[in-house]
Tab-separated table of C-alpha atoms in Angstrom:
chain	number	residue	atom	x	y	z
A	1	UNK	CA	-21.579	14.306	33.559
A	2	UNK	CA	-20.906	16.365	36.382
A	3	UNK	CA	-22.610	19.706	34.437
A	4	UNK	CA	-26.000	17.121	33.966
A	5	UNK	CA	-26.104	16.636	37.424
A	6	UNK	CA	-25.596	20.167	38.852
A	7	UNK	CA	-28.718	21.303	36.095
A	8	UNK	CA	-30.613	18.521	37.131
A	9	UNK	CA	-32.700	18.437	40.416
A	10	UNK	CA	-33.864	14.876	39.569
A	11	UNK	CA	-30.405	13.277	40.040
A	12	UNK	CA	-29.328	15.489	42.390
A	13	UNK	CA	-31.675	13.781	45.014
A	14	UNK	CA	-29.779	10.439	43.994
A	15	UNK	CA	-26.296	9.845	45.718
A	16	UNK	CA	-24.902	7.635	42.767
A	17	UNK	CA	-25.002	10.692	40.611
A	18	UNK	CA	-23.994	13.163	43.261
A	19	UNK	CA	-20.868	11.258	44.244
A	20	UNK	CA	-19.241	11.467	40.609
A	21	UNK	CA	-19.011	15.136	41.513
A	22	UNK	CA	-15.735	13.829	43.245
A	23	UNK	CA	-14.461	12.828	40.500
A	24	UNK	CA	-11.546	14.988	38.622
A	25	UNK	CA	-10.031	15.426	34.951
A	26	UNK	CA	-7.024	16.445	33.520
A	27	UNK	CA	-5.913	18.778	30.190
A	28	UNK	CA	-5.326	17.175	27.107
A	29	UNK	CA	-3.188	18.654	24.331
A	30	UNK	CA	-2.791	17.053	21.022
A	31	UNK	CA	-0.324	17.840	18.557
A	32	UNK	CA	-0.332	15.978	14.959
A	33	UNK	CA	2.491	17.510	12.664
A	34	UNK	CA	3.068	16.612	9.023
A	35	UNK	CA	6.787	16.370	8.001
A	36	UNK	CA	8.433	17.184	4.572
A	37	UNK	CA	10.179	13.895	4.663
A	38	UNK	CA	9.971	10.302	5.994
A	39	UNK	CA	11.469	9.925	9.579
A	40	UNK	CA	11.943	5.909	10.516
A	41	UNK	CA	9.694	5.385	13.650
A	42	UNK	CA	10.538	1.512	15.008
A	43	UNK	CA	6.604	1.627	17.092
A	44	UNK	CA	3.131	2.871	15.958
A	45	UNK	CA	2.851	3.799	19.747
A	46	UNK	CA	5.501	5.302	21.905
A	47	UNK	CA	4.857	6.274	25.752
A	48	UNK	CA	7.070	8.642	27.591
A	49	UNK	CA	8.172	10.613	30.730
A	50	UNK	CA	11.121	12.429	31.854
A	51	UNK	CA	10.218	15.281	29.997
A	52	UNK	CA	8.024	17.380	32.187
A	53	UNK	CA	7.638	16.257	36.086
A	54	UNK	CA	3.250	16.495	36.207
A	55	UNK	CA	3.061	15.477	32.422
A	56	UNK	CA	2.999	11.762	30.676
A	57	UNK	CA	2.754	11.760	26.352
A	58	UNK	CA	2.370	8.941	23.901
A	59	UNK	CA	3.343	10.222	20.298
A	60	UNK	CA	1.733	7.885	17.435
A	61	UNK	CA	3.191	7.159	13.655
A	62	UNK	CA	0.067	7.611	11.980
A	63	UNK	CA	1.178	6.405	8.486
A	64	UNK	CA	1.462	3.056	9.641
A	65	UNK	CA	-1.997	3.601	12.132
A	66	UNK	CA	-4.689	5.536	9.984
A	67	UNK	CA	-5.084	4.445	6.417
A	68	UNK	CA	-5.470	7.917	4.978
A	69	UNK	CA	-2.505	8.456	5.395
A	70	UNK	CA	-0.488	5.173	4.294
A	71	UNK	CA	0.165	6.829	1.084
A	72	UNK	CA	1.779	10.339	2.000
A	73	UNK	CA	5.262	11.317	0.953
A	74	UNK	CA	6.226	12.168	4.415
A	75	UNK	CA	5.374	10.954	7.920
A	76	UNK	CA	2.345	11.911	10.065
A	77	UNK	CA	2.770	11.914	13.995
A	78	UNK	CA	0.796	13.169	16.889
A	79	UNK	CA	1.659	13.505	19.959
A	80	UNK	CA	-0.764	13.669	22.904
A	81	UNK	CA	0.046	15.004	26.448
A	82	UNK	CA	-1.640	14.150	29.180
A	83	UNK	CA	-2.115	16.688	32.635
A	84	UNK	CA	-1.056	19.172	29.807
A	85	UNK	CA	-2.216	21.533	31.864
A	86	UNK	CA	1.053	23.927	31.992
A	87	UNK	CA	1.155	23.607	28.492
A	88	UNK	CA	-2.494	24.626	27.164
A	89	UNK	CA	-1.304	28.545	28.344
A	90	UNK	CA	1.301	28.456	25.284
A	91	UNK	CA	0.693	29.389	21.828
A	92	UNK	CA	0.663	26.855	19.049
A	93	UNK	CA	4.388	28.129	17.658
A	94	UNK	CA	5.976	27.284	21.027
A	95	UNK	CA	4.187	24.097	21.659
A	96	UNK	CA	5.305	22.458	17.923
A	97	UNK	CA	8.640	24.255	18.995
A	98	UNK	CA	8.415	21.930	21.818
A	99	UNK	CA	7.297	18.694	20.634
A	100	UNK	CA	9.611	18.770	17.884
A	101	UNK	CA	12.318	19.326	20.496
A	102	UNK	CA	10.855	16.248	22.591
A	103	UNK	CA	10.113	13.913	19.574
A	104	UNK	CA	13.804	14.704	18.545
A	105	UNK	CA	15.152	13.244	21.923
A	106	UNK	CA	13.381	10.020	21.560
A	107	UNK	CA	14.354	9.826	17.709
A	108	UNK	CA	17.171	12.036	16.131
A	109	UNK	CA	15.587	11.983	12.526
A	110	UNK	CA	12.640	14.552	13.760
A	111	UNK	CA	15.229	17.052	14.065
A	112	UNK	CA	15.983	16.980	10.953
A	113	UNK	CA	12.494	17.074	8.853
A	114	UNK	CA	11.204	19.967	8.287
A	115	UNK	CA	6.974	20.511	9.647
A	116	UNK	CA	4.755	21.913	6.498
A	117	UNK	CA	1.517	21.359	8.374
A	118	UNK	CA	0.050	21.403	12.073
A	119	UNK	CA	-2.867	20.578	14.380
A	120	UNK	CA	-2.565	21.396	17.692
A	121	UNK	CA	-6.041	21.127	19.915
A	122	UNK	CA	-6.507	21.893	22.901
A	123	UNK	CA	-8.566	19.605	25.431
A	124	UNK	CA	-9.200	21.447	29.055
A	125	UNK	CA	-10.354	18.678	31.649
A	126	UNK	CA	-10.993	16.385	29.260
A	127	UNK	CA	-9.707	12.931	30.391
A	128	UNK	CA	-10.404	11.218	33.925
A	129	UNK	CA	-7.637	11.948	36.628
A	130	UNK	CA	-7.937	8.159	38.791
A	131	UNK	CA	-6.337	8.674	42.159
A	132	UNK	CA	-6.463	6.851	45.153
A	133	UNK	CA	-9.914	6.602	46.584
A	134	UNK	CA	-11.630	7.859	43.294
A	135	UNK	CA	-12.873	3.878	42.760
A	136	UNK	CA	-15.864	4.290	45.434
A	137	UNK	CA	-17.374	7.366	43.301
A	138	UNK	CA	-17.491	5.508	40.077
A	139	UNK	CA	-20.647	4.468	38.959
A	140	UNK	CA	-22.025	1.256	37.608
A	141	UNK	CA	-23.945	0.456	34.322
A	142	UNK	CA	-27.191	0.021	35.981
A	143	UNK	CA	-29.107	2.691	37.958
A	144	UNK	CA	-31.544	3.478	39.789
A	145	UNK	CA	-33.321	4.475	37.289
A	146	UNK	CA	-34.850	1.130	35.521
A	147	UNK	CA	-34.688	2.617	32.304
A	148	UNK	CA	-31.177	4.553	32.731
A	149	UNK	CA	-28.185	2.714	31.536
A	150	UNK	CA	-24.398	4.368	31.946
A	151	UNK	CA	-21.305	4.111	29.349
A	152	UNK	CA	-17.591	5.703	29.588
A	153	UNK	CA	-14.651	5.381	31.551
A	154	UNK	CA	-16.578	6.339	35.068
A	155	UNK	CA	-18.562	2.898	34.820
A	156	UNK	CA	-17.414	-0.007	36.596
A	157	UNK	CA	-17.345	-3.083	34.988
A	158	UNK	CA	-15.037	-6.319	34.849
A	159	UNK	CA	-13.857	-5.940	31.148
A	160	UNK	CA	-10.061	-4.692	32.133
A	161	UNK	CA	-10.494	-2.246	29.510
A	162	UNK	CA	-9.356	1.438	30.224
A	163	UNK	CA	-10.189	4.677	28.627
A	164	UNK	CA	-11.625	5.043	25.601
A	165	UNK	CA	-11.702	0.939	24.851
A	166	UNK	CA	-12.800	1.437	28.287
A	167	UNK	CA	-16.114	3.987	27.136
A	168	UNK	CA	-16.672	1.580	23.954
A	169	UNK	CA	-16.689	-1.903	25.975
A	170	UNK	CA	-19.388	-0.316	28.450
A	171	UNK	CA	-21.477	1.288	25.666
A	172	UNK	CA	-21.873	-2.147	23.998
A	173	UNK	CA	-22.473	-3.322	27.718
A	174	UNK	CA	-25.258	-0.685	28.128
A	175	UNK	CA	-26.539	-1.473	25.078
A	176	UNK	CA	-27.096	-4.856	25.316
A	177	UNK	CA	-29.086	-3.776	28.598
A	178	UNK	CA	-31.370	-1.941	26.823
A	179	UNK	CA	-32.157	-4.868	24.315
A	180	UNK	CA	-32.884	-7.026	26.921
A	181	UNK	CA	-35.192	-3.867	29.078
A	182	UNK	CA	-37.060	-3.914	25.461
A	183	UNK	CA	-36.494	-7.211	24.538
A	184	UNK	CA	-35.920	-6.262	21.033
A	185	UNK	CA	-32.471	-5.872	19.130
A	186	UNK	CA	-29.336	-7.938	18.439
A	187	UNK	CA	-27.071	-8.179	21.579
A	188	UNK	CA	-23.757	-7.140	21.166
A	189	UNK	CA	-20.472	-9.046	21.423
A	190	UNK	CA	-18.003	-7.910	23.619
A	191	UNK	CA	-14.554	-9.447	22.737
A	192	UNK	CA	-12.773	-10.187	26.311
A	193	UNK	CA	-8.898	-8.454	26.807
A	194	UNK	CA	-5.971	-10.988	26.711
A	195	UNK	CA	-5.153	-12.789	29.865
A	196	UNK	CA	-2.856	-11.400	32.257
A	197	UNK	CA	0.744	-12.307	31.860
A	198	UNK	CA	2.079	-14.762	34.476
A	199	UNK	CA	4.289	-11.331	36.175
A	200	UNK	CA	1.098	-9.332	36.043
A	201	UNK	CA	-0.899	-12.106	37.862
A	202	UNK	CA	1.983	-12.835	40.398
A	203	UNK	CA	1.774	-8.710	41.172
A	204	UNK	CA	-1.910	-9.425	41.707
A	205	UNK	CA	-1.731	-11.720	44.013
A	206	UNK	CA	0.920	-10.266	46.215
A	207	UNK	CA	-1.340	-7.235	45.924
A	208	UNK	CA	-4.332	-8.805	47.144
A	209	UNK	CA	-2.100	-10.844	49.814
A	210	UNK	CA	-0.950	-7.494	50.893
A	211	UNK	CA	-4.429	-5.951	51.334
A	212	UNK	CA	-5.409	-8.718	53.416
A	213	UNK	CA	-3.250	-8.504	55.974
A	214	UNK	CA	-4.092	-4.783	56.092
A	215	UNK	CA	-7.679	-5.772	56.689
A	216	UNK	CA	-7.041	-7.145	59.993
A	217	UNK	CA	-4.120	-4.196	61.341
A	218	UNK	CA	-5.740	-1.504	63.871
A	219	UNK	CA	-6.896	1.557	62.516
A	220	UNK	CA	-7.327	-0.518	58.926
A	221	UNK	CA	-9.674	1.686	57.498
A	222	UNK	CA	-6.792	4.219	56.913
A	223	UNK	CA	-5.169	1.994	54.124
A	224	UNK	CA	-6.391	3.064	50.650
């Protein structure tokens, strides 16, 4: 996005495309290995930390996720790190070396399979960093532009969604606009996330509770 608008001098003269050049990404590094053997994996999808102090990964049993591979003799994983970015430097020997190492702290039997095949890709800047302050340089499905309709994880929208449910939710969203700018096509449906569970909405409203009463302190426009 940010490469469109710096070639562009049509959206440079509009600010909602100029202000996503605030916006930042991190590395991504995947990893998938194959193992020789089975290794017993209790969740399709495991987050972690503690391993690196800048870096968050979420390793995935893809035997029990991806149907291709329901059938193999031994078990499929990847695991994808997030602000990889001291890791992209290393060559693909040290990094298996090291997720092998990391897998095997979270479950013993990877130390003890042996890897026959590897994929490790490299992703530089390739997923959204959201800090504090990034929300007022996102932009929103509709444009300026009548005709000009925005998808991904930079669009605002009221879905909950994140990511890359995030970047499929808004491209049915922009879709459906563009049915109804030609009035021709079958609208989408866009299946609406889970309801909040009673902690999450209790965190909410303390949350909003607390940002309230920061709207009325001196000097409020300081509080992110």
């Amino acid at each position: 996005m940010q490469r469109i608008v710096a070639s562009s001098p049509v959206l440079q003269e509009r600010d909602e495309f100029l202000n996503t050049c605030n916006l930042g990404a991190v590395d991504v590094l995947a990893v998938r290995l194959w193992l020789d053997r089975k290794v017993s994996i209790p969740r399709p999808s495991n987050a972690c930390f503690g391993f690196d102090s800048s870096t968050g990964w979420t390793f995935f049993d893809l035997n029990a996720l991806h149907d291709e591979y329901q059938d193999e003799q031994g078990t499929v994983v990847e695991a994808d790190f997030y602000h990889a970015n001291q890791l992209l430097p290393l060559n693909d020997e040290d990094i298996v070396r090291k997720v092998q190492s990391y897998l095997s702290t979270c479950i013993p039997g990877f130390a003890e399979a042996s890897i026959v095949d590897r994929a490790v890709v490299r992703f530089p800047k390739a997923v959204t960093h959201f800090f504090p302050g990034s929300y007022q340089y996102l932009m929103h499905r509709n444009t300026s532009f009548p005709n000009v309709f925005m998808a991904g994880d930079w669009i605002v929208n009221q879905h909950g969604s994140w990511s890359q449910e995030k970047a499929y939710v808004t491209g049915l969203e922009a879709a459906n606009n563009i049915i109804e700018f030609l009035d021709d096509g079958e609208v989408a449906e866009v299946i609406p996330v889970e309801p909040d569970e009673p902690h999450i909405l209790e965190l909410r409203r303390l949350n909003d509770t607390a940002k309230g009463f920061c709207d009325v302190l001196p000097f409020a426009d300081f509080f992110l």
